[in-house]
Amino acid sequence: MRIFIAALVAASSLSTAALAAEGAIIKLQGPAKVASLIQDGAAWRCAGDTCAAPQVKSLPIGRACRKIAAELGPVAAFTYRGAELDAAGLADCNTAAKPS
């Protein structure tokens, strides 16, 4: 667990472009309720209010956000395969989120 947290901190210190090229990073509106989960074949690891998956399927960004928000809850920011979801996309994504 300590290694994962150190890796997550190191990854957040670096440009998110390297991870986001094939992976995803999600910042939740509150702390994640799980430390890890598998969603659509992607292994998500969470620490605090941030979760990351080093490799994800190629899906439309809004659809991908709604799928993970349905598992993890309301989203504050979402970077997926190098693209960042805008405010309108986040509002749409959060329609699928579990209640806090």
Tab-separated table of N, CA, C and O in Angstrom:
chain	number	residue	atom	x	y	z
A	1	MET	N	0.827	-1.186	0.000
A	1	MET	CA	0.000	0.000	0.000
A	1	MET	C	0.872	1.250	0.000
A	1	MET	O	0.568	2.187	-0.695
A	2	ARG	N	1.945	1.238	0.783
A	2	ARG	CA	2.826	2.403	0.824
A	2	ARG	C	3.451	2.648	-0.546
A	2	ARG	O	3.611	3.786	-0.955
A	3	ILE	N	3.806	1.559	-1.234
A	3	ILE	CA	4.397	1.703	-2.563
A	3	ILE	C	3.392	2.341	-3.504
A	3	ILE	O	3.731	3.220	-4.283
A	4	PHE	N	2.126	1.902	-3.434
A	4	PHE	CA	1.095	2.466	-4.300
A	4	PHE	C	0.918	3.952	-4.038
A	4	PHE	O	0.854	4.742	-4.961
A	5	ILE	N	0.846	4.336	-2.767
A	5	ILE	CA	0.658	5.749	-2.432
A	5	ILE	C	1.853	6.562	-2.926
A	5	ILE	O	1.684	7.633	-3.503
A	6	ALA	N	3.061	6.040	-2.736
A	6	ALA	CA	4.249	6.743	-3.220
A	6	ALA	C	4.206	6.874	-4.741
A	6	ALA	O	4.539	7.922	-5.292
A	7	ALA	N	3.784	5.824	-5.415
A	7	ALA	CA	3.689	5.869	-6.877
A	7	ALA	C	2.628	6.867	-7.315
A	7	ALA	O	2.814	7.591	-8.301
A	8	LEU	N	1.498	6.903	-6.609
A	8	LEU	CA	0.430	7.839	-6.953
A	8	LEU	C	0.893	9.279	-6.753
A	8	LEU	O	0.646	10.138	-7.592
A	9	VAL	N	1.614	9.531	-5.674
A	9	VAL	CA	2.140	10.870	-5.421
A	9	VAL	C	3.152	11.237	-6.503
A	9	VAL	O	3.126	12.337	-7.048
A	10	ALA	N	4.029	10.294	-6.848
A	10	ALA	CA	5.024	10.554	-7.891
A	10	ALA	C	4.341	10.810	-9.225
A	10	ALA	O	4.721	11.720	-9.961
A	11	ALA	N	3.331	10.034	-9.541
A	11	ALA	CA	2.609	10.220	-10.805
A	11	ALA	C	1.913	11.569	-10.841
A	11	ALA	O	1.878	12.227	-11.879
A	12	SER	N	1.365	12.001	-9.704
A	12	SER	CA	0.694	13.295	-9.685
A	12	SER	C	1.697	14.437	-9.749
A	12	SER	O	1.369	15.522	-10.192
A	13	SER	N	2.939	14.183	-9.335
A	13	SER	CA	3.979	15.202	-9.426
A	13	SER	C	4.444	15.372	-10.867
A	13	SER	O	4.876	16.442	-11.257
A	14	LEU	N	4.392	14.298	-11.635
A	14	LEU	CA	4.776	14.348	-13.033
A	14	LEU	C	3.606	14.860	-13.850
A	14	LEU	O	2.490	14.974	-13.366
A	15	SER	N	3.855	15.110	-15.103
A	15	SER	CA	2.776	15.500	-16.005
A	15	SER	C	1.790	14.342	-16.092
A	15	SER	O	2.180	13.188	-16.225
A	16	THR	N	0.511	14.647	-16.025
A	16	THR	CA	-0.488	13.591	-16.137
A	16	THR	C	-0.583	13.075	-17.560
A	16	THR	O	-1.200	12.052	-17.795
A	17	ALA	N	0.067	13.738	-18.508
A	17	ALA	CA	0.001	13.314	-19.905
A	17	ALA	C	0.559	11.913	-20.094
A	17	ALA	O	0.022	11.135	-20.877
A	18	ALA	N	1.622	11.567	-19.385
A	18	ALA	CA	2.213	10.240	-19.538
A	18	ALA	C	1.236	9.155	-19.120
A	18	ALA	O	1.041	8.178	-19.836
A	19	LEU	N	0.597	9.303	-17.975
A	19	LEU	CA	-0.376	8.322	-17.519
A	19	LEU	C	-1.640	8.403	-18.352
A	19	LEU	O	-2.205	7.388	-18.742
A	20	ALA	N	-2.080	9.600	-18.659
A	20	ALA	CA	-3.352	9.786	-19.346
A	20	ALA	C	-3.310	9.379	-20.810
A	20	ALA	O	-4.356	9.243	-21.426
A	21	ALA	N	-2.134	9.158	-21.390
A	21	ALA	CA	-2.048	8.764	-22.791
A	21	ALA	C	-2.812	7.471	-23.040
A	21	ALA	O	-3.461	7.321	-24.064
A	22	GLU	N	-2.744	6.539	-22.139
A	22	GLU	CA	-3.484	5.289	-22.262
A	22	GLU	C	-4.327	5.012	-21.025
A	22	GLU	O	-5.059	4.040	-20.984
A	23	GLY	N	-4.208	5.839	-20.034
A	23	GLY	CA	-4.893	5.607	-18.786
A	23	GLY	C	-5.844	6.733	-18.429
A	23	GLY	O	-6.215	7.544	-19.273
A	24	ALA	N	-6.221	6.749	-17.161
A	24	ALA	CA	-7.190	7.738	-16.697
A	24	ALA	C	-6.907	8.118	-15.252
A	24	ALA	O	-6.391	7.313	-14.475
A	25	ILE	N	-7.275	9.346	-14.926
A	25	ILE	CA	-7.202	9.844	-13.552
A	25	ILE	C	-8.529	10.517	-13.252
A	25	ILE	O	-9.029	11.300	-14.052
A	26	ILE	N	-9.091	10.186	-12.107
A	26	ILE	CA	-10.358	10.793	-11.710
A	26	ILE	C	-10.187	11.412	-10.325
A	26	ILE	O	-9.586	10.807	-9.442
A	27	LYS	N	-10.647	12.634	-10.188
A	27	LYS	CA	-10.666	13.297	-8.881
A	27	LYS	C	-12.127	13.351	-8.463
A	27	LYS	O	-12.965	13.895	-9.176
A	28	LEU	N	-12.400	12.758	-7.330
A	28	LEU	CA	-13.768	12.687	-6.814
A	28	LEU	C	-14.094	13.908	-5.970
A	28	LEU	O	-13.200	14.598	-5.485
A	29	GLN	N	-15.378	14.141	-5.763
A	29	GLN	CA	-15.810	15.255	-4.908
A	29	GLN	C	-15.626	14.933	-3.428
A	29	GLN	O	-15.695	15.821	-2.597
A	30	GLY	N	-15.373	13.700	-3.102
A	30	GLY	CA	-15.121	13.265	-1.731
A	30	GLY	C	-14.152	12.109	-1.768
A	30	GLY	O	-13.748	11.661	-2.841
A	31	PRO	N	-13.759	11.595	-0.619
A	31	PRO	CA	-12.820	10.478	-0.607
A	31	PRO	C	-13.433	9.212	-1.219
A	31	PRO	O	-14.625	8.959	-1.092
A	32	ALA	N	-12.590	8.451	-1.893
A	32	ALA	CA	-13.035	7.182	-2.479
A	32	ALA	C	-13.420	6.217	-1.358
A	32	ALA	O	-12.760	6.166	-0.326
A	33	LYS	N	-14.464	5.481	-1.583
A	33	LYS	CA	-14.943	4.532	-0.579
A	33	LYS	C	-14.266	3.179	-0.705
A	33	LYS	O	-14.457	2.314	0.135
A	34	VAL	N	-13.491	2.977	-1.781
A	34	VAL	CA	-12.759	1.732	-1.995
A	34	VAL	C	-11.310	2.063	-2.319
A	34	VAL	O	-11.009	3.149	-2.813
A	35	ALA	N	-10.415	1.128	-2.044
A	35	ALA	CA	-8.998	1.329	-2.368
A	35	ALA	C	-8.691	0.906	-3.794
A	35	ALA	O	-7.746	1.408	-4.403
A	36	SER	N	-9.496	-0.006	-4.327
A	36	SER	CA	-9.274	-0.462	-5.692
A	36	SER	C	-10.544	-1.084	-6.249
A	36	SER	O	-11.422	-1.499	-5.495
A	37	LEU	N	-10.632	-1.119	-7.572
A	37	LEU	CA	-11.734	-1.807	-8.232
A	37	LEU	C	-11.358	-2.066	-9.676
A	37	LEU	O	-10.445	-1.439	-10.221
A	38	ILE	N	-12.049	-3.010	-10.277
A	38	ILE	CA	-11.899	-3.309	-11.693
A	38	ILE	C	-13.177	-2.838	-12.373
A	38	ILE	O	-14.273	-3.217	-11.985
A	39	GLN	N	-13.021	-1.975	-13.388
A	39	GLN	CA	-14.164	-1.461	-14.141
A	39	GLN	C	-13.822	-1.573	-15.615
A	39	GLN	O	-12.854	-0.991	-16.073
A	40	ASP	N	-14.595	-2.320	-16.368
A	40	ASP	CA	-14.356	-2.521	-17.806
A	40	ASP	C	-12.940	-3.015	-18.084
A	40	ASP	O	-12.290	-2.582	-19.036
A	41	GLY	N	-12.431	-3.877	-17.239
A	41	GLY	CA	-11.095	-4.434	-17.431
A	41	GLY	C	-9.960	-3.549	-16.963
A	41	GLY	O	-8.805	-3.945	-17.024
A	42	ALA	N	-10.249	-2.342	-16.509
A	42	ALA	CA	-9.222	-1.421	-16.018
A	42	ALA	C	-9.088	-1.569	-14.506
A	42	ALA	O	-10.085	-1.617	-13.794
A	43	ALA	N	-7.846	-1.643	-14.048
A	43	ALA	CA	-7.565	-1.748	-12.618
A	43	ALA	C	-7.390	-0.341	-12.053
A	43	ALA	O	-6.409	0.336	-12.338
A	44	TRP	N	-8.368	0.106	-11.275
A	44	TRP	CA	-8.340	1.434	-10.655
A	44	TRP	C	-7.793	1.312	-9.246
A	44	TRP	O	-8.192	0.423	-8.499
A	45	ARG	N	-6.904	2.210	-8.861
A	45	ARG	CA	-6.360	2.297	-7.511
A	45	ARG	C	-6.666	3.695	-6.985
A	45	ARG	O	-6.458	4.677	-7.682
A	46	CYS	N	-7.119	3.756	-5.752
A	46	CYS	CA	-7.540	5.028	-5.172
A	46	CYS	C	-6.767	5.358	-3.905
A	46	CYS	O	-6.432	4.468	-3.124
A	47	ALA	N	-6.513	6.640	-3.714
A	47	ALA	CA	-5.915	7.172	-2.488
A	47	ALA	C	-6.567	8.534	-2.255
A	47	ALA	O	-6.484	9.420	-3.113
A	48	GLY	N	-7.250	8.669	-1.145
A	48	GLY	CA	-7.949	9.922	-0.864
A	48	GLY	C	-9.070	10.131	-1.863
A	48	GLY	O	-9.895	9.250	-2.066
A	49	ASP	N	-9.055	11.277	-2.532
A	49	ASP	CA	-10.112	11.578	-3.494
A	49	ASP	C	-9.669	11.383	-4.946
A	49	ASP	O	-10.335	11.820	-5.869
A	50	THR	N	-8.532	10.716	-5.132
A	50	THR	CA	-7.997	10.519	-6.477
A	50	THR	C	-7.847	9.041	-6.784
A	50	THR	O	-7.339	8.281	-5.964
A	51	CYS	N	-8.294	8.659	-7.981
A	51	CYS	CA	-8.150	7.284	-8.439
A	51	CYS	C	-7.493	7.303	-9.805
A	51	CYS	O	-7.717	8.227	-10.597
A	52	ALA	N	-6.684	6.293	-10.099
A	52	ALA	CA	-5.988	6.231	-11.374
A	52	ALA	C	-5.999	4.811	-11.910
A	52	ALA	O	-5.953	3.846	-11.156
A	53	ALA	N	-6.056	4.708	-13.234
A	53	ALA	CA	-5.935	3.438	-13.947
A	53	ALA	C	-4.888	3.642	-15.031
A	53	ALA	O	-5.044	4.536	-15.864
A	54	PRO	N	-3.804	2.856	-15.029
A	54	PRO	CA	-2.738	3.075	-15.991
A	54	PRO	C	-3.120	2.753	-17.432
A	54	PRO	O	-2.523	3.276	-18.358
A	55	GLN	N	-4.118	1.893	-17.619
A	55	GLN	CA	-4.549	1.546	-18.963
A	55	GLN	C	-6.056	1.322	-18.953
A	55	GLN	O	-6.576	0.607	-18.102
A	56	VAL	N	-6.748	1.951	-19.893
A	56	VAL	CA	-8.203	1.832	-19.995
A	56	VAL	C	-8.592	1.571	-21.448
A	56	VAL	O	-7.821	1.844	-22.365
A	57	LYS	N	-9.806	1.060	-21.642
A	57	LYS	CA	-10.335	0.850	-22.987
A	57	LYS	C	-10.545	2.191	-23.670
A	57	LYS	O	-10.726	3.212	-23.024
A	58	SER	N	-10.579	2.160	-24.966
A	58	SER	CA	-10.861	3.366	-25.733
A	58	SER	C	-12.371	3.525	-25.866
A	58	SER	O	-13.017	2.819	-26.632
A	59	LEU	N	-12.928	4.409	-25.066
A	59	LEU	CA	-14.357	4.718	-25.080
A	59	LEU	C	-14.518	6.226	-25.213
A	59	LEU	O	-13.592	6.973	-24.909
A	60	PRO	N	-15.700	6.699	-25.617
A	60	PRO	CA	-15.936	8.139	-25.545
A	60	PRO	C	-15.763	8.601	-24.094
A	60	PRO	O	-16.191	7.912	-23.158
A	61	ILE	N	-15.142	9.751	-23.897
A	61	ILE	CA	-14.793	10.220	-22.555
A	61	ILE	C	-16.014	10.335	-21.635
A	61	ILE	O	-15.956	9.950	-20.468
A	62	GLY	N	-17.137	10.830	-22.144
A	62	GLY	CA	-18.331	10.972	-21.312
A	62	GLY	C	-18.860	9.632	-20.836
A	62	GLY	O	-19.235	9.466	-19.676
A	63	ARG	N	-18.875	8.672	-21.732
A	63	ARG	CA	-19.350	7.323	-21.374
A	63	ARG	C	-18.434	6.689	-20.335
A	63	ARG	O	-18.885	6.087	-19.361
A	64	ALA	N	-17.109	6.831	-20.537
A	64	ALA	CA	-16.149	6.281	-19.583
A	64	ALA	C	-16.335	6.916	-18.205
A	64	ALA	O	-16.307	6.219	-17.186
A	65	CYS	N	-16.551	8.224	-18.169
A	65	CYS	CA	-16.742	8.921	-16.896
A	65	CYS	C	-18.009	8.437	-16.197
A	65	CYS	O	-17.993	8.162	-15.001
A	66	ARG	N	-19.100	8.318	-16.935
A	66	ARG	CA	-20.350	7.859	-16.320
A	66	ARG	C	-20.204	6.453	-15.727
A	66	ARG	O	-20.715	6.183	-14.638
A	67	LYS	N	-19.474	5.579	-16.416
A	67	LYS	CA	-19.291	4.206	-15.919
A	67	LYS	C	-18.538	4.194	-14.591
A	67	LYS	O	-18.913	3.491	-13.668
A	68	ILE	N	-17.463	4.965	-14.502
A	68	ILE	CA	-16.684	4.951	-13.264
A	68	ILE	C	-17.372	5.762	-12.164
A	68	ILE	O	-17.318	5.405	-10.994
A	69	ALA	N	-18.076	6.824	-12.529
A	69	ALA	CA	-18.820	7.610	-11.533
A	69	ALA	C	-19.930	6.774	-10.913
A	69	ALA	O	-20.238	6.931	-9.725
A	70	ALA	N	-20.513	5.881	-11.689
A	70	ALA	CA	-21.547	4.997	-11.155
A	70	ALA	C	-20.988	4.098	-10.053
A	70	ALA	O	-21.710	3.701	-9.136
A	71	GLU	N	-19.706	3.817	-10.114
A	71	GLU	CA	-19.053	2.983	-9.098
A	71	GLU	C	-18.481	3.789	-7.943
A	71	GLU	O	-18.539	3.371	-6.795
A	72	LEU	N	-17.900	4.952	-8.246
A	72	LEU	CA	-17.136	5.692	-7.237
A	72	LEU	C	-17.831	6.918	-6.661
A	72	LEU	O	-17.461	7.384	-5.605
A	73	GLY	N	-18.798	7.475	-7.363
A	73	GLY	CA	-19.497	8.645	-6.853
A	73	GLY	C	-19.197	9.899	-7.650
A	73	GLY	O	-18.542	9.856	-8.695
A	74	PRO	N	-19.675	11.064	-7.168
A	74	PRO	CA	-19.550	12.330	-7.892
A	74	PRO	C	-18.099	12.699	-8.219
A	74	PRO	O	-17.201	12.533	-7.408
A	75	VAL	N	-17.916	13.222	-9.419
A	75	VAL	CA	-16.601	13.511	-9.980
A	75	VAL	C	-16.347	15.025	-10.013
A	75	VAL	O	-17.219	15.796	-10.401
A	76	ALA	N	-15.121	15.419	-9.627
A	76	ALA	CA	-14.717	16.826	-9.705
A	76	ALA	C	-13.877	17.089	-10.954
A	76	ALA	O	-13.920	18.190	-11.508
A	77	ALA	N	-13.100	16.099	-11.407
A	77	ALA	CA	-12.271	16.235	-12.612
A	77	ALA	C	-12.011	14.846	-13.174
A	77	ALA	O	-11.938	13.869	-12.422
A	78	PHE	N	-11.873	14.764	-14.501
A	78	PHE	CA	-11.655	13.478	-15.154
A	78	PHE	C	-10.749	13.671	-16.362
A	78	PHE	O	-11.059	14.440	-17.261
A	79	THR	N	-9.614	12.986	-16.351
A	79	THR	CA	-8.690	12.972	-17.482
A	79	THR	C	-8.652	11.551	-18.009
A	79	THR	O	-8.427	10.606	-17.245
A	80	TYR	N	-8.895	11.394	-19.310
A	80	TYR	CA	-9.055	10.073	-19.900
A	80	TYR	C	-8.336	10.007	-21.236
A	80	TYR	O	-8.668	10.748	-22.154
A	81	ARG	N	-7.297	9.151	-21.300
A	81	ARG	CA	-6.544	8.944	-22.536
A	81	ARG	C	-6.085	10.271	-23.150
A	81	ARG	O	-6.194	10.498	-24.340
A	82	GLY	N	-5.599	11.173	-22.296
A	82	GLY	CA	-5.041	12.436	-22.751
A	82	GLY	C	-6.020	13.585	-22.894
A	82	GLY	O	-5.625	14.694	-23.203
A	83	ALA	N	-7.304	13.343	-22.669
A	83	ALA	CA	-8.309	14.410	-22.790
A	83	ALA	C	-8.921	14.685	-21.417
A	83	ALA	O	-9.097	13.777	-20.614
A	84	GLU	N	-9.237	15.961	-21.179
A	84	GLU	CA	-9.862	16.342	-19.908
A	84	GLU	C	-11.323	16.693	-20.149
A	84	GLU	O	-11.648	17.401	-21.105
A	85	LEU	N	-12.186	16.183	-19.300
A	85	LEU	CA	-13.616	16.439	-19.423
A	85	LEU	C	-13.938	17.867	-18.998
A	85	LEU	O	-13.465	18.324	-17.958
A	86	ASP	N	-14.734	18.574	-19.800
A	86	ASP	CA	-15.101	19.958	-19.489
A	86	ASP	C	-16.251	20.007	-18.482
A	86	ASP	O	-16.779	18.974	-18.073
A	87	ALA	N	-16.645	21.214	-18.083
A	87	ALA	CA	-17.680	21.395	-17.053
A	87	ALA	C	-19.009	20.761	-17.452
A	87	ALA	O	-19.662	20.112	-16.633
A	88	ALA	N	-19.423	20.930	-18.703
A	88	ALA	CA	-20.684	20.327	-19.158
A	88	ALA	C	-20.586	18.803	-19.131
A	88	ALA	O	-21.531	18.114	-18.742
A	89	GLY	N	-19.432	18.280	-19.514
A	89	GLY	CA	-19.218	16.835	-19.479
A	89	GLY	C	-19.236	16.290	-18.059
A	89	GLY	O	-19.770	15.209	-17.802
A	90	LEU	N	-18.647	17.050	-17.128
A	90	LEU	CA	-18.662	16.621	-15.719
A	90	LEU	C	-20.085	16.611	-15.170
A	90	LEU	O	-20.458	15.699	-14.436
A	91	ALA	N	-20.878	17.609	-15.530
A	91	ALA	CA	-22.275	17.653	-15.079
A	91	ALA	C	-23.027	16.437	-15.603
A	91	ALA	O	-23.782	15.789	-14.868
A	92	ASP	N	-22.809	16.092	-16.879
A	92	ASP	CA	-23.445	14.913	-17.462
A	92	ASP	C	-22.948	13.645	-16.775
A	92	ASP	O	-23.726	12.746	-16.452
A	93	CYS	N	-21.648	13.570	-16.536
A	93	CYS	CA	-21.042	12.406	-15.878
A	93	CYS	C	-21.658	12.168	-14.512
A	93	CYS	O	-21.992	11.050	-14.147
A	94	ASN	N	-21.851	13.237	-13.767
A	94	ASN	CA	-22.349	13.112	-12.401
A	94	ASN	C	-23.819	12.686	-12.328
A	94	ASN	O	-24.288	12.310	-11.248
A	95	THR	N	-24.534	12.677	-13.454
A	95	THR	CA	-25.897	12.146	-13.447
A	95	THR	C	-25.897	10.654	-13.166
A	95	THR	O	-26.896	10.106	-12.707
A	96	ALA	N	-24.784	9.987	-13.448
A	96	ALA	CA	-24.673	8.549	-13.207
A	96	ALA	C	-24.064	8.213	-11.839
A	96	ALA	O	-24.019	7.055	-11.459
A	97	ALA	N	-23.585	9.229	-11.132
A	97	ALA	CA	-22.874	9.007	-9.868
A	97	ALA	C	-23.795	8.507	-8.768
A	97	ALA	O	-24.946	8.928	-8.661
A	98	LYS	N	-23.232	7.616	-7.964
A	98	LYS	CA	-23.945	7.179	-6.758
A	98	LYS	C	-24.090	8.363	-5.829
A	98	LYS	O	-23.192	9.210	-5.761
A	99	PRO	N	-25.167	8.426	-5.068
A	99	PRO	CA	-25.282	9.508	-4.077
A	99	PRO	C	-24.148	9.409	-3.055
A	99	PRO	O	-23.709	8.325	-2.715
A	100	SER	N	-23.667	10.551	-2.606
A	100	SER	CA	-22.555	10.582	-1.638
A	100	SER	C	-22.944	9.990	-0.320
A	100	SER	O	-24.007	10.057	0.160
